[in-house]
Coordinates of C-alpha atoms and ligand atoms in Angstrom, one line a residue:
X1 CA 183.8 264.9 51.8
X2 CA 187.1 263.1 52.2
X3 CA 186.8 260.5 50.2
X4 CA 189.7 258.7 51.7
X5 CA 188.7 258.5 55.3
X6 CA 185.4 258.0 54.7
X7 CA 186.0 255.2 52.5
X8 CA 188.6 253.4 54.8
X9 CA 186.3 254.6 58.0
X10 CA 182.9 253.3 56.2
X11 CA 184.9 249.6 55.7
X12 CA 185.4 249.4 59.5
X13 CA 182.3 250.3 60.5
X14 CA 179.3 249.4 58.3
X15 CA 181.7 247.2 56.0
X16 CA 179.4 248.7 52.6
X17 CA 180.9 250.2 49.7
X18 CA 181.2 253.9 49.4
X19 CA 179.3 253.5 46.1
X20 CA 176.3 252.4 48.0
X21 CA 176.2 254.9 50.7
X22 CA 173.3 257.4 49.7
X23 CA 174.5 260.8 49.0
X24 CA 170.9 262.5 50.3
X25 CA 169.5 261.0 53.8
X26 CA 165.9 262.8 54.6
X27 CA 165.0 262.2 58.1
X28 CA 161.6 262.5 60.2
X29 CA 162.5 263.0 63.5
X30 CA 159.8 261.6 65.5
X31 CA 158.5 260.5 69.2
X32 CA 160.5 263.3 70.9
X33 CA 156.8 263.9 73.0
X34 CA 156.8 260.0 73.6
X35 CA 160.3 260.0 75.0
X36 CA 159.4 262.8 77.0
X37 CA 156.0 261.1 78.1
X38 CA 158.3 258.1 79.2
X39 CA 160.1 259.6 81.9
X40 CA 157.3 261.7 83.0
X41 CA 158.7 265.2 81.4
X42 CA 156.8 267.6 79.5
X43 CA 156.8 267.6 75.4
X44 CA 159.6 270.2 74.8
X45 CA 161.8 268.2 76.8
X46 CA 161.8 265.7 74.4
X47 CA 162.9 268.1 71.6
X48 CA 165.5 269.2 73.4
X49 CA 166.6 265.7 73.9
X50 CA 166.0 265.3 69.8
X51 CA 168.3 268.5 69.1
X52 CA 171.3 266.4 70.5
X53 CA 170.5 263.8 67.8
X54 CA 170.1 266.4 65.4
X55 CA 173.9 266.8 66.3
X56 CA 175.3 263.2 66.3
X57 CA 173.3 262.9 62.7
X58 CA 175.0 265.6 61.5
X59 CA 178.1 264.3 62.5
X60 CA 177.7 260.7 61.8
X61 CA 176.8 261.9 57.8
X62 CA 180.2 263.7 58.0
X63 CA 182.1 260.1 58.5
X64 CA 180.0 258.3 56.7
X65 CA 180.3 260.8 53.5
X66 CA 176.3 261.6 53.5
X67 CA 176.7 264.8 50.8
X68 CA 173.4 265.9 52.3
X69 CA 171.0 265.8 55.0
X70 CA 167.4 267.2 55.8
X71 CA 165.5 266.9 58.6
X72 CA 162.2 267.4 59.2
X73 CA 161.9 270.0 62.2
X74 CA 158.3 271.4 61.7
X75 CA 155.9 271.1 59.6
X76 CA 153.4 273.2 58.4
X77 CA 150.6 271.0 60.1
X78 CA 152.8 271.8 63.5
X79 CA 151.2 275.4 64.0
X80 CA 148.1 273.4 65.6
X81 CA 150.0 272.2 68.8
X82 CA 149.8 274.4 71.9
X83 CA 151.4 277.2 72.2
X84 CA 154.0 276.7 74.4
X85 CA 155.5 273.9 72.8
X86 CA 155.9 275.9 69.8
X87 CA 157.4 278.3 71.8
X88 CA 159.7 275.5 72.9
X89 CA 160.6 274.6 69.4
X90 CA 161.2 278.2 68.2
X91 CA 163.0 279.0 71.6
X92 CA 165.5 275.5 71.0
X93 CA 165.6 276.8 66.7
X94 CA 167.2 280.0 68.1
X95 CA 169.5 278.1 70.5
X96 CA 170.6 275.4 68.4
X97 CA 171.7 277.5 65.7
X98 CA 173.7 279.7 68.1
X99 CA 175.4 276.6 69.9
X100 CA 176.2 274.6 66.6
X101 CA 177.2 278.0 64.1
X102 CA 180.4 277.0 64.7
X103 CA 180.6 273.9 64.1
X104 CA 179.0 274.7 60.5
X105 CA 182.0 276.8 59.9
X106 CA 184.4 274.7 61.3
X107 CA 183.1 272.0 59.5
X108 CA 181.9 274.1 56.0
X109 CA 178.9 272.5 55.7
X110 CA 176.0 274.6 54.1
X111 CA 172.8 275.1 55.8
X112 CA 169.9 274.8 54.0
X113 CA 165.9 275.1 54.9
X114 CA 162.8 274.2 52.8
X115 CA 159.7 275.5 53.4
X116 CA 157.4 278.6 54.1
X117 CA 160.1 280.3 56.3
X118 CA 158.1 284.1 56.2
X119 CA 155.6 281.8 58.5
X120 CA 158.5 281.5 61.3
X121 CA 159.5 284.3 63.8
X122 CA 161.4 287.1 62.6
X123 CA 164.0 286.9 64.5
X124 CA 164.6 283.2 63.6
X125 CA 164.4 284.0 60.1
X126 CA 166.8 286.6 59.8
X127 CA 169.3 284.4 62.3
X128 CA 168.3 281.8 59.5
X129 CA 169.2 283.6 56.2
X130 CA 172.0 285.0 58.0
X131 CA 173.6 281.5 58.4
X132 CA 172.7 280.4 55.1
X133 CA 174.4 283.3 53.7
X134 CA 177.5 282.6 55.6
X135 CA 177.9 279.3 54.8
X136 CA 176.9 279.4 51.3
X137 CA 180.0 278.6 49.9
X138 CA 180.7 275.6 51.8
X139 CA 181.2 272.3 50.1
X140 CA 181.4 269.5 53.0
X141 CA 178.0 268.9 53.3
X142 CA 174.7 270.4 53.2
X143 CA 172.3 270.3 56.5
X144 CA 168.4 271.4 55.0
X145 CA 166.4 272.1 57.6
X146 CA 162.5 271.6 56.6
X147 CA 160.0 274.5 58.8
X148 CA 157.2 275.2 58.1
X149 CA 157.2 272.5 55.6
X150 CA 154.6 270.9 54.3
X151 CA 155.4 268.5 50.8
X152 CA 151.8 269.5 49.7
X153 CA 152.2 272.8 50.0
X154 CA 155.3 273.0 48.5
X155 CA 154.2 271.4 45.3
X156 CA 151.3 274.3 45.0
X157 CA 153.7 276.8 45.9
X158 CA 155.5 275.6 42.7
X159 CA 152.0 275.6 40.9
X160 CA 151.3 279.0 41.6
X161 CA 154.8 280.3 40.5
X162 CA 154.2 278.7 37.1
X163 CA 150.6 279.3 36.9
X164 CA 152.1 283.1 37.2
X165 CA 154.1 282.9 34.5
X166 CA 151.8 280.7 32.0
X167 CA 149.6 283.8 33.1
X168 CA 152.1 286.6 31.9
X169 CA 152.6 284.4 29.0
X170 CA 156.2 283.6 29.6
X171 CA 155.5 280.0 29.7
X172 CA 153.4 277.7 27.6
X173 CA 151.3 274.9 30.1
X174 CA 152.5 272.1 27.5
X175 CA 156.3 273.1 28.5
X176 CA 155.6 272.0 31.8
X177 CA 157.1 268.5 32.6
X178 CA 158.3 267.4 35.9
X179 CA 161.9 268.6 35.3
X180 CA 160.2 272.2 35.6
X181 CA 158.1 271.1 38.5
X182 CA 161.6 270.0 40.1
X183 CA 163.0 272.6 39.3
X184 CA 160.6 275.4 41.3
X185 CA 160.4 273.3 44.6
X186 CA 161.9 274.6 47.5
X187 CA 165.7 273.2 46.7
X188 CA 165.7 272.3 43.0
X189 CA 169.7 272.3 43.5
X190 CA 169.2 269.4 46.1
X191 CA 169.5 265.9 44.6
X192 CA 166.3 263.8 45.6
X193 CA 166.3 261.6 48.8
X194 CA 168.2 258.3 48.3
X195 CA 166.7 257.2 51.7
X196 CA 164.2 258.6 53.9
X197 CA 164.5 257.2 57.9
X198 CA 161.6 257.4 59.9
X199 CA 161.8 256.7 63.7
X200 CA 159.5 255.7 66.4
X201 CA 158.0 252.9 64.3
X202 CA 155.5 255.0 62.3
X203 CA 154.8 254.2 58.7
X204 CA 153.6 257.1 57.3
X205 CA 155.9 259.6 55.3
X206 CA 153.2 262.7 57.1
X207 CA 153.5 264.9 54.2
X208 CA 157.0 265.1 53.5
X209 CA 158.7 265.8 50.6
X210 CA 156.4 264.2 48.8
X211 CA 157.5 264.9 45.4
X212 CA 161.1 263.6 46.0
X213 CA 160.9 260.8 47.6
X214 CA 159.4 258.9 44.5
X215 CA 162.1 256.5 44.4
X216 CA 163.8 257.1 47.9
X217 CA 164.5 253.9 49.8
X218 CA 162.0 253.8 53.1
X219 CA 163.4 252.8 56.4
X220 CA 161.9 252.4 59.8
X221 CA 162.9 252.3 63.2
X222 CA 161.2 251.7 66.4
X223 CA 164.1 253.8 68.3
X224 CA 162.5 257.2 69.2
X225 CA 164.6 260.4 67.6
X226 CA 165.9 261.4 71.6
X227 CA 167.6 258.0 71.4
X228 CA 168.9 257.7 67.8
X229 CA 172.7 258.1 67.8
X230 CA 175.7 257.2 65.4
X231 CA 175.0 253.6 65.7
X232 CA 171.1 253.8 64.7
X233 CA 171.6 255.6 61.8
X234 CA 174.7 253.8 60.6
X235 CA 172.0 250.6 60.9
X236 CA 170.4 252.3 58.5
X237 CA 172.9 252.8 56.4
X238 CA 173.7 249.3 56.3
X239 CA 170.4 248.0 55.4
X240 CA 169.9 250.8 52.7
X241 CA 172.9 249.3 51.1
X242 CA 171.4 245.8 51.2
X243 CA 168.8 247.2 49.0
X244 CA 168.6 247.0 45.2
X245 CA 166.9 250.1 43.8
X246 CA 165.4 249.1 40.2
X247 CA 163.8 252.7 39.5
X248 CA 161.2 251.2 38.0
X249 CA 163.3 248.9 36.0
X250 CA 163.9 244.8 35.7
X251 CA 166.7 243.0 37.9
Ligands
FPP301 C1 158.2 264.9 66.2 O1 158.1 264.3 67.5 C2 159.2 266.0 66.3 C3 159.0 267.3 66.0 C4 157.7 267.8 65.6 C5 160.0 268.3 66.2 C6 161.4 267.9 65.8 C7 162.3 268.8 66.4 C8 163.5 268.6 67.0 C9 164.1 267.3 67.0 C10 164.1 269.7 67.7 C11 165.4 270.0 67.3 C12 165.7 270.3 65.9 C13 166.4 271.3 65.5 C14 166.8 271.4 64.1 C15 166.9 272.3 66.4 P1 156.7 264.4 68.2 O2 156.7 265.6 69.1 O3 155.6 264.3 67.2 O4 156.7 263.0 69.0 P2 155.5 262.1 69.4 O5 155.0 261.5 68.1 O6 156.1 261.1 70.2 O7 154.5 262.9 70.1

């Protein structure tokens, strides 16, 4: 990030210091099928409306100097909603990624995803590892896109890889601590959360990333995700700046 900019940029407009902007933002994206239900339009509407957000986030971590962002797109428990809204969601995947490629580029931020990606489409998958590929060397940012995710399921995922080993005997069960947990999640090159956003006013964290968010800062807004722009989450990165994290320790 440019340090520079951001820093004189962050001074005008959230007036924090760049010390206390978190470098990892996680963010559930919710009430797209409320905003939708609002103005009398059907669900996928309202993720399409929430893929425009998706963008101004994106961009608003940029000026802010967020190193990294994931958001929560579909989640593992997702597979249970009708059909064609998950047709609608795989459908606006495909077309996001081929409106906002280059932009990636342009920009050199890495995209990431977490999660049980042989679950999605094919076609998506291979449009997905081909972007990650090609923008694996960028160092402006990194976008993680969580599908198919599910924090529960990505912890036994992790169990069973080391259970695998301890089983070929190339790992003794009393090695295990939670650096070697951490370290076969999904991303173990990703830095833990800082602070998680939720919108729409829920407080629940609905299974995700459960194991990383041990210390993130929580933050909820009533705005639904169609609505949340620069502004909303710069809110939030005013207030997470307010906080004092203790990690456990004294003042
Ligand atoms: C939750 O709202 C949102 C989702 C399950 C999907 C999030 C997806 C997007 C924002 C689409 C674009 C994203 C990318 C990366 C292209 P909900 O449907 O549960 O809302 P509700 O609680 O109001 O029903």
């Amino acid at each position: 990030m440019n340090i520079h900019w951001f820093g004189r940029r962050l001074r005008q407009q959230i007036m924090v210091e760049p010390a206390k902007v978190p470098r990892h933002v996680a963010v559930i994206m919710d009430g797209n099928g409320r905003w939708a239900r609002n103005r009398g339009l059907p669900r996928v509407k309202g993720h399409e409306a929430g893929a425009e957000s998706v963008r101004a986030v994106v961009q608003a971590c940029r000026e802010a100097g967020v190193e990294y962002l994931t958001l929560y797109a579909f989640s593992v428990e997702n597979w249970i909603r009708p059909r064609d809204e998950i047709r609608g969601l795989m459908t606006l995947l495909r077309l996001f990624l081929n409106k906002h490629e280059d932009e990636l580029h342009k920009n050199k931020i890495r995209l990431r995803v977490v999660g049980r990606l042989g679950d999605l489409p094919t076609g998506i998958q291979k449009e997905l590892k081909r972007v990650i590929k090609e923008t694996s060397d960028y160092g402006n940012g990194t976008v993680t896109l969580a599908l198919s995710y599910g924090g529960r399921s990505e912890i036994v995922d992790a169990v069973r890889i080391l259970a695998d080993k301890a089983r070929k005997g190339e790992l003794n069960p009393e090695d295990i601590d939670e650096e070697m947990i951490s370290s076969h999640l999904y991303a173990p090159d990703i830095p833990d959360p800082d602070l998680m956003i939720r919108t729409s006013g829920e407080m629940r964290i609905s299974n995700f990333l459960l194991w990383q968010i041990s210390y993130a800062e929580i933050y909820v807004t009533d705005v639904l995700w169609p609505d949340f722009r620069e502004e909303d989450f710069n809110n939030a990165l005013k207030e997470f700046a307010r906080r004092h994290r203790r990690f456990g320790n004294v003042e």
